[in-house]
Structure formats: C-alpha cells, structure tokens
XYZ file of C-alpha atoms in Angstrom:
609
model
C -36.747 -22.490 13.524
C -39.281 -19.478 14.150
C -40.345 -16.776 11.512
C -38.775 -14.035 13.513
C -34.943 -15.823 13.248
C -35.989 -16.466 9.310
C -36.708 -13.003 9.079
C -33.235 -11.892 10.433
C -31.295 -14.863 8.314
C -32.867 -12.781 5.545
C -32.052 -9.393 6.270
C -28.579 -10.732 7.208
C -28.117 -12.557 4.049
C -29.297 -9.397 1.976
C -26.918 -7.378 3.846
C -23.728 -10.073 2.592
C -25.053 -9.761 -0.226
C -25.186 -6.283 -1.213
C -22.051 -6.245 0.445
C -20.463 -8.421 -1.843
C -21.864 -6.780 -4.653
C -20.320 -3.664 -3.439
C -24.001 -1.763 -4.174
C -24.940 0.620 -2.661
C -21.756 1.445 -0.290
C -21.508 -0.518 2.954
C -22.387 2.551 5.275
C -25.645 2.932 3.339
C -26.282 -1.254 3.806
C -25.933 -0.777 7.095
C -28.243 2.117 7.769
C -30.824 0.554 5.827
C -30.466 -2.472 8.449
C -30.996 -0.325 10.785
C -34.136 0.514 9.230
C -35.634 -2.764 8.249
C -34.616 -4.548 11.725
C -37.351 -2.824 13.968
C -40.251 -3.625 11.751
C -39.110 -7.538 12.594
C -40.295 -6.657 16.387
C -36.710 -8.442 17.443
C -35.251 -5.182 18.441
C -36.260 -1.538 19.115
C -35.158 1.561 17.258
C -33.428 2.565 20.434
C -31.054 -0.899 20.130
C -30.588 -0.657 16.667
C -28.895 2.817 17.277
C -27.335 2.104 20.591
C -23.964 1.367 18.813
C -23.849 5.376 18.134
C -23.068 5.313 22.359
C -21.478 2.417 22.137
C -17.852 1.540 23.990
C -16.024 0.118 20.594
C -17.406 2.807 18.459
C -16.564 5.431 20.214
C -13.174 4.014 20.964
C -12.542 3.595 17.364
C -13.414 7.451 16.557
C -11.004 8.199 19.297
C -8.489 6.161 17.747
C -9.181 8.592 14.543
C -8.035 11.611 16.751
C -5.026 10.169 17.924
C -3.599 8.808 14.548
C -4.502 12.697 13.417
C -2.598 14.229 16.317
C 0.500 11.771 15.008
C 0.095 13.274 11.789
C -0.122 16.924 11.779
C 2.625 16.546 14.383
C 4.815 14.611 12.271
C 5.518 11.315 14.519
C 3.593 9.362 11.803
C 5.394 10.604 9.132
C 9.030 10.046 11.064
C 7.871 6.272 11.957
C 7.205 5.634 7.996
C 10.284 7.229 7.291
C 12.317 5.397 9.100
C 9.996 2.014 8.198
C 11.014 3.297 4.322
C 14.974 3.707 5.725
C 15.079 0.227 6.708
C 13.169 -1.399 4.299
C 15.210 1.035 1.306
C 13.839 0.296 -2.535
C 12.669 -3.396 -1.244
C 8.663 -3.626 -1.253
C 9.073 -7.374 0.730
C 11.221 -6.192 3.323
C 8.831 -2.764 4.019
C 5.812 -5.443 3.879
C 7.833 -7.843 6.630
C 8.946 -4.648 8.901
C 5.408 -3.407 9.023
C 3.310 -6.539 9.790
C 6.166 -7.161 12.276
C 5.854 -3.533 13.800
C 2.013 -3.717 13.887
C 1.869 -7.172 15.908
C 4.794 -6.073 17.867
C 2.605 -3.198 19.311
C -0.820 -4.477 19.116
C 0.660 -7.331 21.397
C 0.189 -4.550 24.461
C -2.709 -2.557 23.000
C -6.024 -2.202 21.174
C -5.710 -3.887 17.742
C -8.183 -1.011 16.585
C -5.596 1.144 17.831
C -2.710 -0.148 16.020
C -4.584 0.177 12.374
C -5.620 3.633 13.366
C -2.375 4.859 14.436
C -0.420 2.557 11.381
C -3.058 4.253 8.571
C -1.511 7.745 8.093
C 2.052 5.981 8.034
C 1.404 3.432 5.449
C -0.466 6.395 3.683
C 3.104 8.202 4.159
C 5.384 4.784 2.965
C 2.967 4.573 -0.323
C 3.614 8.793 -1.023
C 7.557 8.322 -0.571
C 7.576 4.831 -2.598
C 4.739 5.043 -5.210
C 3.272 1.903 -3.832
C -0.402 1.239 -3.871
C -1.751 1.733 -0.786
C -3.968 -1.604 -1.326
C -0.618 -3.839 -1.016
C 0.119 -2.803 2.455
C -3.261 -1.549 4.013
C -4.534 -5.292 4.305
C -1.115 -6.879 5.447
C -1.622 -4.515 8.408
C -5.205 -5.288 9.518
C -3.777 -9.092 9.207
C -1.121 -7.949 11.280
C -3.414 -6.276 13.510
C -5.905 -9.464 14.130
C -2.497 -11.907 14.338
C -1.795 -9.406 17.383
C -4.991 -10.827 19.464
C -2.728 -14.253 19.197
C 0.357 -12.656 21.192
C -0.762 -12.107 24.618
C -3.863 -12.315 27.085
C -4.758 -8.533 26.915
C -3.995 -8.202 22.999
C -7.989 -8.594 22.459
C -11.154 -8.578 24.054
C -12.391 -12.135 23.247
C -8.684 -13.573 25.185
C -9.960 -11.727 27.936
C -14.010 -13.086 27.475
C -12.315 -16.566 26.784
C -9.973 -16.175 30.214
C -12.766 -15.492 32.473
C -15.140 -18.416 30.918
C -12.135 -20.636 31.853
C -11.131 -19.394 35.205
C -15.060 -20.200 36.160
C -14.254 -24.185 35.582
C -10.526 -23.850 37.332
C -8.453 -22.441 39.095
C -6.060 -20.827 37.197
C -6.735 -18.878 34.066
C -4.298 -17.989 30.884
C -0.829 -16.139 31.866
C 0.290 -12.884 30.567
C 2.017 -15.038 27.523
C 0.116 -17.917 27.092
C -0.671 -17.120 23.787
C 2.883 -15.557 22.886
C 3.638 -19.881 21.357
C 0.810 -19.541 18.931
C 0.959 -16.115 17.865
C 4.696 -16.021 16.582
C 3.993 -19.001 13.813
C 0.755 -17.750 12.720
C 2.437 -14.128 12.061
C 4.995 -16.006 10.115
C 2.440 -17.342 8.242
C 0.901 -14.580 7.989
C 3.751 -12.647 6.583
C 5.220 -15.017 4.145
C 1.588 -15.756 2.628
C 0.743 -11.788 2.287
C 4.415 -11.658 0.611
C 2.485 -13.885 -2.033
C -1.199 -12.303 -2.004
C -0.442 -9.027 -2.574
C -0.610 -9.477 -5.903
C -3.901 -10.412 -6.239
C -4.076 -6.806 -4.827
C -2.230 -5.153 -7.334
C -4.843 -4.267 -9.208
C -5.802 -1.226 -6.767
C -3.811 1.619 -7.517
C -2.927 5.161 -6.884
C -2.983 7.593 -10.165
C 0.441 8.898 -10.609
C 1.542 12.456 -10.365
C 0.506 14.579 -13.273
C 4.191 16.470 -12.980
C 7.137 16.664 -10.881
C 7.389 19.848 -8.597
C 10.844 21.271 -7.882
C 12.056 20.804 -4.278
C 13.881 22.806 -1.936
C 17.020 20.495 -2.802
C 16.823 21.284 -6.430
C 16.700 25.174 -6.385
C 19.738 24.972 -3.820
C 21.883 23.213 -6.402
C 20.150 25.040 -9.498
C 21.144 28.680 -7.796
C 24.511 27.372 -6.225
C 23.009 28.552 -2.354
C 25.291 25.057 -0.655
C 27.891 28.122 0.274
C 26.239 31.245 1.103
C 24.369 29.961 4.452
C 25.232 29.697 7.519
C 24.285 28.329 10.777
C 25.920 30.240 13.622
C 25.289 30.070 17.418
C 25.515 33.659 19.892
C 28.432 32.708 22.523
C 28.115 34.363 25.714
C 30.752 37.723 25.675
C 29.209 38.607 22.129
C 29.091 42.442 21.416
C 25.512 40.989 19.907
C 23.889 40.590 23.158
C 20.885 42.979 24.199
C 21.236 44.555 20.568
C 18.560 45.156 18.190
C 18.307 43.919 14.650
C 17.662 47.414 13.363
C 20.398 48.427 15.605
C 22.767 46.519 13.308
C 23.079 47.137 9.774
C 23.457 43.149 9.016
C 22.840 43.863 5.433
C 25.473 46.634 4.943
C 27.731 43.570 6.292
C 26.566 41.349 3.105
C 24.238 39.286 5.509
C 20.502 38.872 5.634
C 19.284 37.072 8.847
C 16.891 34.273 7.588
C 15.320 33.415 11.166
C 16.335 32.402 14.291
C 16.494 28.988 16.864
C 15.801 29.197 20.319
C 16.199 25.990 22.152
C 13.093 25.042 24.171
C 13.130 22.109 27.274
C 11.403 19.700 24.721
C 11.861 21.352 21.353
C 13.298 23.676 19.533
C 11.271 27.173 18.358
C 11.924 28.615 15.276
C 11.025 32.783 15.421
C 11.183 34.959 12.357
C 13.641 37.969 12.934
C 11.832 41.642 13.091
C 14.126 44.870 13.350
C 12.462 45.056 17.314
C 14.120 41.376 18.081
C 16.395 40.992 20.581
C 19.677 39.261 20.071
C 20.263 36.849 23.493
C 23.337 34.195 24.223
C 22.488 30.916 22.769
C 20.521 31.238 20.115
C 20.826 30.212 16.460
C 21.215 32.487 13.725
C 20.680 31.390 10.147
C 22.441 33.702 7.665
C 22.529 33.929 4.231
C 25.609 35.751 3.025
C 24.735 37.670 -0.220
C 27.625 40.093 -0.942
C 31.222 38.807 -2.640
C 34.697 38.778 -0.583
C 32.481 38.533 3.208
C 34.736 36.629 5.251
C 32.738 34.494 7.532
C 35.876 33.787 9.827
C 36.258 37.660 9.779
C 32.528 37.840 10.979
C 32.744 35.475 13.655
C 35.871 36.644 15.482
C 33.692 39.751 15.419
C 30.943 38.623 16.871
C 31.457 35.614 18.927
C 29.867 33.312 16.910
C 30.231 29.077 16.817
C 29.714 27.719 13.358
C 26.862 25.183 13.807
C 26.506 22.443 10.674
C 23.250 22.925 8.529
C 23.306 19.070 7.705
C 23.498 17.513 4.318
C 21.781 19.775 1.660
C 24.164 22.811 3.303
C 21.501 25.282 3.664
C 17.715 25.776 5.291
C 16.292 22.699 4.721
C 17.301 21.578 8.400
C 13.746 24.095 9.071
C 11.375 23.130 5.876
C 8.877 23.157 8.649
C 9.268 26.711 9.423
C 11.011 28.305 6.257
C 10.530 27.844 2.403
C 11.056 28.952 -1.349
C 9.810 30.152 -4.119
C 10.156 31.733 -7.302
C 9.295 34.916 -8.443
C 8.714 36.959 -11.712
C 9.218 40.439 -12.392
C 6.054 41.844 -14.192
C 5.712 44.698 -17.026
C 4.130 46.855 -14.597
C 6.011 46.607 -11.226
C 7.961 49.231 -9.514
C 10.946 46.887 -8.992
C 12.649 47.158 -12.718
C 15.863 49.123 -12.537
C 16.202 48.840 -8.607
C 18.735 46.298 -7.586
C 18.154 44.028 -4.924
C 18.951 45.814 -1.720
C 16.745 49.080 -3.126
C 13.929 46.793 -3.754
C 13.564 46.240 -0.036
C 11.330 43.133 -0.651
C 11.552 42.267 2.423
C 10.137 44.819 4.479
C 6.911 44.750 2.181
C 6.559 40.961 2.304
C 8.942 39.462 5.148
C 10.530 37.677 1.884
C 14.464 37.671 1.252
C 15.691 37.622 -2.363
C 18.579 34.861 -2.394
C 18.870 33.987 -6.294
C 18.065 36.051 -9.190
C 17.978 34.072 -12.703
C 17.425 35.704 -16.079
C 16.426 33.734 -18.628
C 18.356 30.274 -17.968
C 21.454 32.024 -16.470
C 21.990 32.194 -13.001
C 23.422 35.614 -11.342
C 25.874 34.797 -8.728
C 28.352 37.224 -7.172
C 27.213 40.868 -6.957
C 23.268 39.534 -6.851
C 22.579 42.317 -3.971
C 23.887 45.053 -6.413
C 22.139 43.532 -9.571
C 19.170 45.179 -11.291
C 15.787 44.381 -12.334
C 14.860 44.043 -15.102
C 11.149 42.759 -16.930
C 10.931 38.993 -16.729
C 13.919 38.621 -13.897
C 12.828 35.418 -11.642
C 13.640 35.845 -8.543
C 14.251 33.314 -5.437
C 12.601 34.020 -2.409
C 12.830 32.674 1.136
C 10.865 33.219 4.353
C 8.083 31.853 6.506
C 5.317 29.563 4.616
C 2.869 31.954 6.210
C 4.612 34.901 3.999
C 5.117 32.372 1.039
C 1.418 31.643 1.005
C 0.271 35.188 0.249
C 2.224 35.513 -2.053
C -0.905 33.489 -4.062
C -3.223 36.725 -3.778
C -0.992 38.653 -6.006
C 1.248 41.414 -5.685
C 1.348 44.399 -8.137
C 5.352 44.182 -7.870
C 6.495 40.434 -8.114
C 4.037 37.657 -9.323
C 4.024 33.899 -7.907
C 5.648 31.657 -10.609
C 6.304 28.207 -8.568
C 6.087 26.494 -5.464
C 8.274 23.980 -4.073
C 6.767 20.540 -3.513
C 7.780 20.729 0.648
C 4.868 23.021 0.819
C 2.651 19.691 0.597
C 4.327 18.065 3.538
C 4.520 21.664 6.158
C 2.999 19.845 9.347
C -0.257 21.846 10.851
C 1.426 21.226 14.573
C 5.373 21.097 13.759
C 7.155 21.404 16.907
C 4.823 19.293 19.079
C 5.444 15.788 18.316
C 6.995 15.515 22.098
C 3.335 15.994 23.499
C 2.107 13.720 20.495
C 4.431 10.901 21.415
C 3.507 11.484 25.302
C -0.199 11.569 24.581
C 0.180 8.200 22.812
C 2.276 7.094 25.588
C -0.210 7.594 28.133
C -2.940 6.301 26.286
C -1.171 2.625 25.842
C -0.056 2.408 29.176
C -3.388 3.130 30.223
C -4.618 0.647 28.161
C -1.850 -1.815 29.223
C -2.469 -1.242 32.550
C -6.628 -1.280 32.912
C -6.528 1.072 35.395
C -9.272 2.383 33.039
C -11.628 1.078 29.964
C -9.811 1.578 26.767
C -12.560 3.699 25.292
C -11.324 6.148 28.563
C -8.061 5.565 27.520
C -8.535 6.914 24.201
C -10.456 9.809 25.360
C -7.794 11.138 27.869
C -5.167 10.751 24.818
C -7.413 12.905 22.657
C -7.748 15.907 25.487
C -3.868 15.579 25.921
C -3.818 15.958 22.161
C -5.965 19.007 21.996
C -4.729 20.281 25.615
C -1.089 20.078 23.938
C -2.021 21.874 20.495
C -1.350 18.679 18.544
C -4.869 18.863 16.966
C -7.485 21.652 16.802
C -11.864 20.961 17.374
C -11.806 20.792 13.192
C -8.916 18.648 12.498
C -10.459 15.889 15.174
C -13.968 16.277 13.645
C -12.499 15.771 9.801
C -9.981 13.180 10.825
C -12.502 10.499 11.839
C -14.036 7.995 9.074
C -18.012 8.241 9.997
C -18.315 5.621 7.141
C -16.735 3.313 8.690
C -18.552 4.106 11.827
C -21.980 3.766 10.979
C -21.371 0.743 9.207
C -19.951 -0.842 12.264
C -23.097 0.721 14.461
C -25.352 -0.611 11.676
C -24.264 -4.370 11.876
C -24.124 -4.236 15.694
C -28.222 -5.154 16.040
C -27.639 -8.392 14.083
C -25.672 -9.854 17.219
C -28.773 -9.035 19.564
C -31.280 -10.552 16.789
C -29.423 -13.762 16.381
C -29.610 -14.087 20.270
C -33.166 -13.781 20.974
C -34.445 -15.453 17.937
C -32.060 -18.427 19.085
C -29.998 -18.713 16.079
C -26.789 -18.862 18.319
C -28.421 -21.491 20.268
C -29.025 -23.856 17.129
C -25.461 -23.467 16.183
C -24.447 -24.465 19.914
C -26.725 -27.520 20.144
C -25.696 -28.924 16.867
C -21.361 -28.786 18.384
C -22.497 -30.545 21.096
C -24.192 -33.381 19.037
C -21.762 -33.473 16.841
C -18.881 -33.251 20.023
C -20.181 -37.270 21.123
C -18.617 -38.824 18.170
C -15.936 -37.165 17.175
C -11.641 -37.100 17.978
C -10.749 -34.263 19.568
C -9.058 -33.062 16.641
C -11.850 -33.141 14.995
C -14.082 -31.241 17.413
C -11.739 -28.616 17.563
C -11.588 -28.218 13.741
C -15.537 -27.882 14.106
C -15.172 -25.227 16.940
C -12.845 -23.464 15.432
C -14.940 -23.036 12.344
C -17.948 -22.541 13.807
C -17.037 -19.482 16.162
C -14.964 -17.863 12.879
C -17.857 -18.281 10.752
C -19.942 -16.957 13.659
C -17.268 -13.999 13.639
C -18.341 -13.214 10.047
C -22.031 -11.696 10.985
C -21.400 -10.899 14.840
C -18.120 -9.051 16.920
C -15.656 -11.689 17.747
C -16.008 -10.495 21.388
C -19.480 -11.670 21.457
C -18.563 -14.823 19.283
C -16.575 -15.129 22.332
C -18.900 -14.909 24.617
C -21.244 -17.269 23.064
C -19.037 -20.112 21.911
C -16.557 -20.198 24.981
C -18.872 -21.878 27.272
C -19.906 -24.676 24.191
C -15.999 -25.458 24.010
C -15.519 -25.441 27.837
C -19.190 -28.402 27.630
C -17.522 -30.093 25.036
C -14.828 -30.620 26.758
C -16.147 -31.875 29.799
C -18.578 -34.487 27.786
C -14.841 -36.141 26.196
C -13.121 -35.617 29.458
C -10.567 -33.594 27.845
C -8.481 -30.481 29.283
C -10.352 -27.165 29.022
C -7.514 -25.133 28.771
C -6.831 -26.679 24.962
C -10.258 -25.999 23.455
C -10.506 -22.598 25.567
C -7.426 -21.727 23.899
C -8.907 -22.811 20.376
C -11.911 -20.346 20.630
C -9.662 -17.514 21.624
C -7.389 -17.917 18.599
C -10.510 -18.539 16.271
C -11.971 -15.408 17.591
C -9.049 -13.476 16.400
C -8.989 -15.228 12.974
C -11.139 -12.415 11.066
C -9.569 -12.255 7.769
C -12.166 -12.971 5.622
C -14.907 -10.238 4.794
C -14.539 -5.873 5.893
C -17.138 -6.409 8.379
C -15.605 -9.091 10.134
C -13.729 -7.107 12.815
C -13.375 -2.964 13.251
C -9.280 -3.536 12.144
C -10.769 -4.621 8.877
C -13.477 -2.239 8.312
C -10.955 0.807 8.572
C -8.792 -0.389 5.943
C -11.523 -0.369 3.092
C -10.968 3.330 2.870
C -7.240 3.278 2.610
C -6.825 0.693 0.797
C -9.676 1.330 -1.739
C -10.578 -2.146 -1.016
C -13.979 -4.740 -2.076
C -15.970 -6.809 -0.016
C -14.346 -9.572 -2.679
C -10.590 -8.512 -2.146
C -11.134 -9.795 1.433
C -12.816 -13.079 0.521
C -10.479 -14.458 -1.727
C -7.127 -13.279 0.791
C -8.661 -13.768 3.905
C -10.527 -17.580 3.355
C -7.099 -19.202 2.241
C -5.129 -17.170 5.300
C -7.884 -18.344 7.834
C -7.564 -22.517 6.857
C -4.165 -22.060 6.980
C -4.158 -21.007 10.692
C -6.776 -22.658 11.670
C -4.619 -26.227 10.560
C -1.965 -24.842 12.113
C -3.807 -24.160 15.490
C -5.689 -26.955 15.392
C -1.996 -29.373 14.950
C -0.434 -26.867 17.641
C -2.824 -25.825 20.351
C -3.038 -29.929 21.268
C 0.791 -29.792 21.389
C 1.431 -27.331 23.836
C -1.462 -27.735 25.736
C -2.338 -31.535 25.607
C -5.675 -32.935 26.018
C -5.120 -34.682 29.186
C-alpha cells in the first residue's frame, strides 16, 4: 500500500466522518475535498471540479427543472392528490401506493428522475395530511434504488453490468431479466419501511400557528351555495356580438364574475371588462345579488344552458383564477352611507361585493341596496391579481383576511397539458436512447420554458446546488481510489478468497464488496470495476456468468445505507430534513436483508451451471 492511496483513505475517512457527525454541512465537506485532494498530487484541480460539467450532475439539476415545471403547473400537486384519495386517512396505505408508484416508473426511467419529479408531491401529501415529510421522503429514494432491480435500462450499472457480460457470451440480459428479483425485494422493501418509519418519526414539521378560513367556509358562513351560477351562451342568443357595458347586467340583479372560453387543450379563464365581447359558447359565471331574480326567467331570455359549478355550488371550480376576501369599512372612507351598487367597488378595484356582515350578522336579501356603515366587512371576489393589491392599502376599504387558497394559486395554472407532454417526451426519450438522458432532460426543460410552464428564475431557484456540489465534491474520490490502486487491492483479495469458497459464499462476498465499494464511489463505476472480478471469478469455479453478473448488478443498486451513497439519496436529505445517521441505521438492516434474499434467489433462477 503506497503513501499516496493512505493519503486518500484519510481524506476519505475524514470526509465519513464529518459526515456522520453532521459538522459542518455535507456541501461544505465536500468542497473542502475538493480542496485538500490536489495537494495529494493524485488528481488536478481541473478533475476535482470536472463533476461541475459532468453528465449525472447536470442531469440531476435538470431533473430540478422538470419537477418545478410539474409544480407551478399543478400536475404534481393533482398526482399527490389523488395518491392522498386513494390512500384516504391511512399513513400505510399512502406509504405502500407511493413506493409502488415510484418503482413502477423508475422501472422505464432515470431513478434520479423519479425522486426529483416524486419530491414536490410527497412535499404536497405531507401539507394535505400533516405528515412529516421524513416518513415518506426515504421510503421513496428506497423505492427509487429498488427500481434499478426491475428492468435492464432502470440504471446505469444494469447497463455497465450487461455489456461486461455480453463480452464473455453471446447473449446479454433481456429487457426483464431483472423484473424476478426486483418485485420481492420491493416487497421487502415496503413492508420493512412500513416498520422503520418510526425510527423516523422523530423529524417533524412545526404545525400551523392558526387556521386560515377557506373559500369553502365563507361560502357557507355568507349563504353564497344559491346566488351563483354557471351558465353557457347558446348559439341564437340576443347576447351575441353585445357589449358588457351595452347591457345593464347589474340593473338585472347580476354581476358577471368572469368568463370560460374553451381552448383545444385547456380551458382560459378571462376577467369581464365593459369593452368584452359576448360570443356563442362561452361560460358565464354570475352571481345573482338582487331578491325575486328568476334565473329560469333570465335564461329563456337569453339563451342560456345551466352548467353545474360542482360540489361547493359556487366559484371554487376557478380558485386558480378567482378568489375572496374580506373587507372593512374604515372611519375615514368615502363608502359609509352609499349602498352597494353606489359604491361602485368594482370599477375602482375590479372587486365585486358578494356578502356584507355587520358585526356577527350576515345581510342577505336586499345586500345590493344595503348601506355602509363604519366597521361593515365586506366580501369581495375577483382575480388574485386584484385581491393582491388590495395589501397596499386603500383609503376606502382596508384588507382584513385572506383565504388560505391564496397559498396554493399555481404560478403556470392552465398549462399542465404542456407539463405532462414535456415529461412525456423526456421519458420516452429516455426509454428509448435515441439520446443520453442528460439530453433528455435538457429538451424537457426547453419544452418547459418554450411552453410557459417555468420562467429563467423559477428554474434557477428550483434546483438544490447543495446537493449538487456535494455530489461534484465526492466525484474525485472514485478517480483517486483508481490510480492509487485501492480498487485493485479490493479485486485481488475476491479472487483469493474466490479459490476456496461455495459459490454461495463468493457471491455473499461480491455482493458486499461492490455495496460497500458503492458507499465512497457511484455505483456505476462500482460497476464498472467489480463486474469484470465477478465475470473472473466465475470462470476460476467454472460457474455460469450470467448468475454472479446478475449479483453485481443488483448489489450496485443496493445503496441504502449513507446520503452519499447514490444521487436518489442525496436529494432526499433536504426534504426530508434527514442525518447522515438516519440512513445508517435504516439503510444497513434493508441492505442484508436483500442481499440474503438475492444471494438465496439469483442462484435459483439463474443456476450456476
């Protein structure tokens, strides 16, 4: 052993430890590798850096981009929604349907890709449900890294591992080959997070200092179910080609909240100015504010279908586009003794005035004709864009509450088509290889931007440079341990040890050696270094290749046990607020477990001789 591979053990060690420790933060451990590794004259500056440019990294950041386009277009937030449908007030069965989900589609794609795109809707599930985002953040990366079991293209090291085999025979790995091992070790993997989650427990969210007021509860508070109206333009309607200002709506005892015009792929929502013109087929929402209006009376009029507004029974079918909030009369303003219709609120601040409640009663019939008076709280409804101003003040009306859907208004509503068919592209891209991944990922991201899912600052904030630069950082190690020979000593001493032992046993001894390996280098270059020492071995007992092949792959792909084990880990830390310890005590019992299980199965299915 030569000073130069001592030197690197050290640095390496130091690193696991601090690591463990937790001090300082891993992306600052990992600069300061990249520091210290140059002066051992191992590797240049310009290697320990070249992960900044390199393939993973940058496909990883992409990843970021894409998962953000989800969000702000609201596909992540549907797919937790309906993950929280299924799974109703049951934490085991959400746990089950995500790690199922998550292998299901890293099976076909990037496993890097699946936590990145899975983050913002676990994030979503733990908002909704109150859970702590640490039980369910690592049950995903495992889900993730049991993925690389499913199928030959599910990870880079089946792929490394494929071609190493297909250079001793014939015929390499099929399409499935791996499918047989993969399904038992994800239900492993699933019943034994079921049971280590609670050693996660501990890692919580704070709770919520006070409950807001929704849209939901102001609709029942100010008895609004009844008063509005969904109503589609049928073609013959003496509406057609008219003006708003052309027809005295209000004078009817109607105020036009906004209107739907159906798109090819999605549905616009425009706010109503007195220049608008009125066309055949689109959607009027009306809030009837006067007593004794007959709505049948108003549609025979018009030519108007009633539409249904859905379950609430007024605008929260468009929360997206249109909000609340309450009002207060002040001492000063010029509204007290005008009634509602003389106030005109709406021409000053695009608002409408659909409740009016003094003190803790609630004026119903007559509310257009009712007057102000000092302290009156008013209801509001419009665009969020005319809600939000109301926050600079007004000299007439003064904010008093917010509802707490003004949290959840997507940046990019509208657009989750072109989100979906961004991601779409991107795995079949992937799927296919008729480009790199890293490509892949970068087409998605123009589609995203070219489809105004995401802007230039929303991609910049939305990816996690920490865990970036700790990845880059721990990158040079892999080179070190090469040239110093470290990864040769480890090789030499499975091949001595291969002479004696069962084949059982040598595959127990692989298998631990490449997932230790896997601990300080990528699993894709554990791959690369240990598939060619299983493929020896195996010659030297006269065994099969295809068994111990197999066992490197899966081993590879077993990276439960520290953050900095695989990428899928590393972006979970965040998230899930996690330690270098939380993974070490769920990840070493969840990595014996599947590697006894691989090590009784593999031989099964794909015999020794």
């Amino acid at each position: 052993m030569n000073h130069e591979l001592l030197i690197v053990l050290a640095l390496l060690a130091a690193s696991v430890g601090m690591f463990m420790l937790n001090r300082p933060r891993m992306d600052i451990v990992a600069v300061l590798m990249i520091v210290l590794l140059p002066f051992t004259g191992v590797v240049t500056i310009g290697e320990t850096i070249a992960g900044f440019a390199d393939a993973t990294v940058v496909l990883i950041a992409a990843l970021f981009v894409i998962g953000e386009g989800l969000v702000r277009t609201g596909v992540a937030r549907a797919m937790g929604d309906w993950l929280n449908a299924k799974a109703g007030d049951s934490e085991t069965k959400l746990l089950v349907l995500l790690m199922a989900s998550a292998c299901g589609l890293g099976a076909f794609m990037s496993s890097t890709a699946v936590v990145a795109i899975f983050i913002p809707v676990v994030l979503r599930i733990c908002q909704n449900t109150g859970t702590a985002p640490a039980r369910l953040m690592m049950p995903l990366s495992v889900a993730a890294l049991v993925s690389g079991m499913m199928t030959l293209v599910a990870t880079a090291p089946n792929l490394v591992v494929n071609g190493e085999l297909m250079r001793h025979v014939p015929e390499g790995f099929g399409f499935f080959s791996f499918t047989p091992f993969g399904l038992p070790v994800l239900a492993i993997a699933i019943a034994y997070m079921l049971f280590a989650r609670r050693m996660l427990s501990g890692v919580s969210v704070p709770a919520p200092a006070g409950r807001r007021a929704k849209l939901q509860d102001w609709i029942e508070q100010y008895d609004l179910a009844r008063r509005a109206y969904r109503v589609r333009i049928m073609v013959g309607s003496p509406l057609i080609g008219k003006k708003l200002d052309e027809l005295f709506m209000r004078k009817e005892g109607a105020n036009l909240l906004a209107i739907e015009i159906g798109g090819r792929f999605s549905t616009e929502v425009i706010r109503p100015t007195p220049s608008t013109v009125l066309q055949a087929g689109q959607i009027l929402l009306v809030d009837v504010i006067l007593p004794g209006v007959r709505i049948d009376e108003l549609r025979e009029k018009f030519r108007l279908e009633v539409l249904p507004l859905g379950e609430s029974g007024y605008i929260t079918g468009v929360s997206q586009e249109i909000g609340m909030a309450e009002v207060i009369i002040p001492p000063e303003s010029e509204l007290i003794g005008s009634t509602v219709l003389e106030a005109r609120l709406r021409s000053e601040s695009g608002l409408t005035v659909i409740g009016l409640r003094r003190g803790r009663k609630v004026m119903g019939a007559g509310l257009a004709e009712e007057r102000l008076k000092l302290g009156d709280t008013l209801l509001v409804t419009g665009f969020w864009s005319d809600i939000r101003r109301l926050q600079a003040g007004s000299g007439s009306i003064v904010l008093l509450s917010l509802p707490a859907e003004l949290d959840e208004i997507l940046p990019a509503s509208g657009r989750a088509f072109f989100a979906v068919g961004a991601l779409a592209v991107t795995v079949v891209l992937m799927i296919s290889g008729v480009v790199a991944n890293v490509h892949a990922a970068l087409i998605g991201c123009l589609l995203m931007g070219a489809f105004g899912c995401i802007d230039m600052n929303s991609a910049y904030r939305s990816i996690s440079w920490k865990s970036l630069v700790l990845i880059v950082g721990m990158l040079p190690f892999s080179l070190a341990l090469q040239r110093t020979g470290g990864v040769d000593l480890a090789a030499e001493a499975v091949t001595a040890v291969a002479g004696e032992a069962s084949p059982h046993a040598v595959m127990a001894l692989l298998f631990l050696i490449t997932m230790v390996l896997g601990l300080f280098i990528s699993n894709t270059a554990t791959a690369v270094l240990m598939a060619p020492v299983a493929l020896a071995v195996a010659q030297e007992i006269g065994a099969s290749p295809y068994p111990f092949a197999m066992i490197i792959a899966l081993a590879a792909s077993t990276a439960f046990m520290t953050p900095v084990s695989s990428p899928v880990n590393t972006l979970v830390v965040g998230p899930g607020n996690y330690s270098f310890g939380d993974f070490v005590k769920v990840g070493v019992p969840l990595s014996i477990m599947v590697m006894v299980v691989s090590v009784l199965l593999v031989p099964v299915i794909l015999p020794f001789h």
